[in-house]
Amino acid sequence: MVALIVVAAGAATELVMAPEASGAQHVLYGVLVVLCAITAALCLWFACEWGKKRFAASLVLVVGAVLSATIAAGCYKALADHGDLTVPVTVRHQKPLADKDQATADIDATPTRSHVRVRVTLPDHYPTGTCVASAQAEVAAGVDGMAQKSEAVTLMSGQTGDINLHGARKDVELTVVIHAGEGCLMDLAFEPAVLHDDAWWLP
């Protein structure tokens, strides 16, 4: 019974202290941890039942319980290392931007993922303006103080784009060039960005 309580407590702790990730990633993580906990609990239960009569079988079950706990710990490590991270994006020297104007924005976190997903907001600076329907922001990433080789993404207000950082980086800076009509003046803002890894097994 003590072993079962320890298994349940361990599973509950892993679920409560789960690293930051997307909703789908948390669901998958939770399912895997619960399955590992159930497997470990059943293995320990039967190991105790058969302990005196079938030592070899009990030993196998104990190994199964340890293996399940190891897999659960591995799930935690995988989520901590590869789960989606939501981070703020700060635009430097905020001011209205005309056509061809350039702005710089910083991702306010140490980027530990290979891609960043950004969503730009580009409203008219003047309340009566009508440029938002056609204005675009060309967003490129600079990593570790160097321009990125990957192509920039061109986004309209409210659109989301994904930029390949080609591996985890220490610093990411976004360079934005505004494309708007003559006489247009736009404000620039970003919703929180999502740092993520492009792995096949991630939901």
Tab-separated table of C-alpha atoms in Angstrom:
chain	number	residue	atom	x	y	z
A	1	MET	CA	0.000	0.000	0.000
A	2	VAL	CA	2.863	2.373	0.761
A	3	ALA	CA	4.339	1.729	-2.683
A	4	LEU	CA	0.994	2.506	-4.345
A	5	ILE	CA	0.705	5.757	-2.400
A	6	VAL	CA	4.221	6.726	-3.504
A	7	VAL	CA	3.324	5.995	-7.148
A	8	ALA	CA	0.140	8.066	-6.932
A	9	ALA	CA	1.968	10.927	-5.209
A	10	GLY	CA	4.717	10.863	-7.826
A	11	ALA	CA	2.235	10.949	-10.701
A	12	ALA	CA	0.270	13.785	-9.094
A	13	THR	CA	3.478	15.775	-8.562
A	14	GLU	CA	4.521	15.324	-12.206
A	15	LEU	CA	1.112	16.501	-13.396
A	16	VAL	CA	0.939	19.522	-11.089
A	17	MET	CA	4.512	20.616	-11.816
A	18	ALA	CA	4.349	19.986	-15.574
A	19	PRO	CA	6.622	22.315	-17.598
A	20	GLU	CA	5.162	25.006	-19.843
A	21	ALA	CA	3.758	23.645	-23.106
A	22	SER	CA	0.750	23.878	-25.404
A	23	GLY	CA	-2.622	22.463	-24.402
A	24	ALA	CA	-2.298	19.466	-26.720
A	25	GLN	CA	1.191	18.719	-25.421
A	26	HIS	CA	-0.064	18.839	-21.825
A	27	VAL	CA	-2.868	16.414	-22.667
A	28	LEU	CA	-0.472	13.922	-24.269
A	29	TYR	CA	1.941	14.289	-21.358
A	30	GLY	CA	-0.842	13.739	-18.831
A	31	VAL	CA	-2.071	10.609	-20.608
A	32	LEU	CA	1.434	9.124	-20.734
A	33	VAL	CA	2.150	9.899	-17.065
A	34	VAL	CA	-1.163	8.388	-15.945
A	35	LEU	CA	-0.558	5.248	-18.025
A	36	CYS	CA	2.931	4.911	-16.552
A	37	ALA	CA	1.538	5.359	-13.039
A	38	ILE	CA	-1.171	2.723	-13.575
A	39	THR	CA	1.389	0.289	-14.998
A	40	ALA	CA	3.792	0.882	-12.102
A	41	ALA	CA	1.003	0.499	-9.540
A	42	LEU	CA	-0.213	-2.778	-11.062
A	43	CYS	CA	3.328	-4.129	-11.263
A	44	LEU	CA	3.984	-3.332	-7.604
A	45	TRP	CA	0.626	-4.725	-6.539
A	46	PHE	CA	1.174	-8.077	-8.204
A	47	ALA	CA	4.823	-8.159	-7.133
A	48	CYS	CA	3.691	-7.928	-3.507
A	49	GLU	CA	1.017	-10.593	-4.066
A	50	TRP	CA	3.441	-13.042	-5.650
A	51	GLY	CA	6.516	-12.078	-3.616
A	52	LYS	CA	6.664	-15.225	-1.530
A	53	LYS	CA	5.627	-17.779	-4.166
A	54	ARG	CA	7.060	-16.504	-7.445
A	55	PHE	CA	10.225	-14.563	-6.794
A	56	ALA	CA	11.309	-14.397	-10.443
A	57	ALA	CA	7.940	-13.064	-11.555
A	58	SER	CA	7.960	-10.520	-8.741
A	59	LEU	CA	11.411	-9.341	-9.757
A	60	VAL	CA	10.227	-8.834	-13.346
A	61	LEU	CA	7.255	-6.830	-12.102
A	62	VAL	CA	9.455	-4.627	-9.933
A	63	VAL	CA	11.662	-3.972	-12.967
A	64	GLY	CA	8.492	-3.086	-14.905
A	65	ALA	CA	7.501	-0.589	-12.202
A	66	VAL	CA	10.946	1.023	-12.273
A	67	LEU	CA	10.838	1.155	-16.072
A	68	SER	CA	7.429	2.850	-15.975
A	69	ALA	CA	8.736	5.442	-13.510
A	70	THR	CA	11.742	6.032	-15.774
A	71	ILE	CA	9.487	6.554	-18.800
A	72	ALA	CA	7.380	9.048	-16.809
A	73	ALA	CA	10.535	10.947	-15.854
A	74	GLY	CA	11.597	10.881	-19.513
A	75	CYS	CA	8.238	12.377	-20.520
A	76	TYR	CA	8.816	15.232	-18.072
A	77	LYS	CA	12.314	15.844	-19.465
A	78	ALA	CA	11.040	15.774	-23.069
A	79	LEU	CA	8.283	18.286	-22.276
A	80	ALA	CA	10.704	20.561	-20.430
A	81	ASP	CA	13.187	20.471	-23.326
A	82	HIS	CA	10.781	20.635	-26.277
A	83	GLY	CA	7.392	21.940	-25.127
A	84	ASP	CA	6.023	25.162	-26.627
A	85	LEU	CA	7.051	28.325	-24.757
A	86	THR	CA	4.956	31.494	-24.880
A	87	VAL	CA	7.140	34.593	-24.582
A	88	PRO	CA	6.539	38.356	-24.893
A	89	VAL	CA	7.790	40.364	-27.864
A	90	THR	CA	8.849	43.971	-27.229
A	91	VAL	CA	9.012	46.545	-30.026
A	92	ARG	CA	11.866	49.003	-29.535
A	93	HIS	CA	11.217	52.747	-29.837
A	94	GLN	CA	7.533	52.432	-30.624
A	95	LYS	CA	6.443	55.054	-33.123
A	96	PRO	CA	4.118	55.282	-36.140
A	97	LEU	CA	5.626	53.656	-39.224
A	98	ALA	CA	5.180	54.697	-42.842
A	99	ASP	CA	5.851	52.658	-45.985
A	100	LYS	CA	9.387	51.121	-46.031
A	101	ASP	CA	10.021	52.126	-42.415
A	102	GLN	CA	11.870	49.586	-40.294
A	103	ALA	CA	11.444	48.573	-36.665
A	104	THR	CA	13.179	46.120	-34.330
A	105	ALA	CA	11.607	43.860	-31.747
A	106	ASP	CA	13.137	41.627	-29.088
A	107	ILE	CA	11.915	38.265	-27.871
A	108	ASP	CA	11.982	38.620	-24.099
A	109	ALA	CA	13.314	35.187	-23.186
A	110	THR	CA	16.313	32.989	-23.817
A	111	PRO	CA	15.189	31.116	-26.938
A	112	THR	CA	15.669	27.394	-26.395
A	113	ARG	CA	13.685	26.186	-29.386
A	114	SER	CA	14.404	25.933	-33.112
A	115	HIS	CA	11.394	27.916	-34.395
A	116	VAL	CA	9.397	30.964	-33.386
A	117	ARG	CA	5.756	31.609	-34.265
A	118	VAL	CA	4.801	35.294	-34.336
A	119	ARG	CA	1.510	37.119	-34.738
A	120	VAL	CA	1.658	40.758	-35.795
A	121	THR	CA	-0.850	43.532	-35.141
A	122	LEU	CA	-0.722	46.445	-37.574
A	123	PRO	CA	-3.525	48.942	-36.950
A	124	ASP	CA	-3.836	52.388	-38.531
A	125	HIS	CA	-2.230	55.082	-36.444
A	126	TYR	CA	-5.131	57.427	-37.202
A	127	PRO	CA	-8.564	56.209	-36.078
A	128	THR	CA	-10.086	57.164	-39.439
A	129	GLY	CA	-7.386	55.388	-41.447
A	130	THR	CA	-8.226	52.591	-43.906
A	131	CYS	CA	-4.734	51.219	-44.567
A	132	VAL	CA	-4.931	48.192	-42.268
A	133	ALA	CA	-6.677	46.119	-44.932
A	134	SER	CA	-3.657	46.204	-47.243
A	135	ALA	CA	-0.684	46.986	-44.974
A	136	GLN	CA	1.900	44.255	-44.452
A	137	ALA	CA	4.831	43.623	-42.139
A	138	GLU	CA	7.874	41.775	-43.451
A	139	VAL	CA	9.375	40.001	-40.432
A	140	ALA	CA	12.867	38.482	-40.379
A	141	ALA	CA	14.832	36.999	-37.497
A	142	GLY	CA	18.352	37.796	-36.433
A	143	VAL	CA	19.978	35.247	-34.118
A	144	ASP	CA	22.913	35.784	-31.792
A	145	GLY	CA	23.578	39.177	-33.386
A	146	MET	CA	23.663	37.883	-36.969
A	147	ALA	CA	21.073	38.080	-39.748
A	148	GLN	CA	19.254	34.815	-40.378
A	149	LYS	CA	19.601	33.083	-43.729
A	150	SER	CA	15.981	31.975	-43.842
A	151	GLU	CA	13.501	34.064	-45.800
A	152	ALA	CA	11.383	36.621	-44.009
A	153	VAL	CA	7.660	36.062	-43.554
A	154	THR	CA	5.240	38.713	-44.817
A	155	LEU	CA	2.170	39.122	-42.635
A	156	MET	CA	-0.950	41.240	-42.667
A	157	SER	CA	-2.426	42.485	-39.420
A	158	GLY	CA	-3.661	39.538	-37.369
A	159	GLN	CA	-1.766	36.922	-39.360
A	160	THR	CA	0.612	34.359	-37.853
A	161	GLY	CA	3.938	33.298	-39.340
A	162	ASP	CA	6.590	30.742	-38.442
A	163	ILE	CA	10.324	31.502	-38.613
A	164	ASN	CA	13.015	28.826	-38.588
A	165	LEU	CA	15.832	29.713	-36.181
A	166	HIS	CA	17.898	26.695	-37.256
A	167	GLY	CA	18.452	25.430	-33.740
A	168	ALA	CA	18.288	26.813	-30.218
A	169	ARG	CA	19.825	30.276	-29.887
A	170	LYS	CA	20.921	32.577	-27.092
A	171	ASP	CA	19.293	35.679	-28.541
A	172	VAL	CA	16.622	36.413	-31.145
A	173	GLU	CA	15.857	39.823	-32.630
A	174	LEU	CA	13.068	40.524	-35.105
A	175	THR	CA	13.510	43.065	-37.890
A	176	VAL	CA	10.270	44.385	-39.356
A	177	VAL	CA	9.824	46.339	-42.598
A	178	ILE	CA	6.426	47.953	-43.170
A	179	HIS	CA	4.725	47.858	-46.573
A	180	ALA	CA	1.816	50.269	-46.714
A	181	GLY	CA	0.214	52.642	-49.191
A	182	GLU	CA	1.204	56.241	-49.743
A	183	GLY	CA	0.207	58.439	-46.844
A	184	CYS	CA	-0.389	55.462	-44.542
A	185	LEU	CA	0.905	55.519	-40.992
A	186	MET	CA	0.794	52.277	-39.027
A	187	ASP	CA	1.312	51.213	-35.426
A	188	LEU	CA	3.171	47.955	-34.806
A	189	ALA	CA	2.712	45.414	-32.045
A	190	PHE	CA	3.179	41.687	-31.531
A	191	GLU	CA	1.120	39.231	-29.587
A	192	PRO	CA	3.184	36.886	-27.380
A	193	ALA	CA	5.323	34.642	-29.576
A	194	VAL	CA	5.547	30.860	-29.342
A	195	LEU	CA	8.973	29.242	-29.302
A	196	HIS	CA	8.688	25.645	-30.466
A	197	ASP	CA	10.577	22.701	-31.918
A	198	ASP	CA	9.565	21.197	-35.253
A	199	ALA	CA	9.601	17.542	-34.182
A	200	TRP	CA	7.318	14.894	-35.702
A	201	TRP	CA	6.270	13.529	-32.317
A	202	LEU	CA	5.124	16.881	-30.915
A	203	PRO	CA	1.367	17.582	-31.173
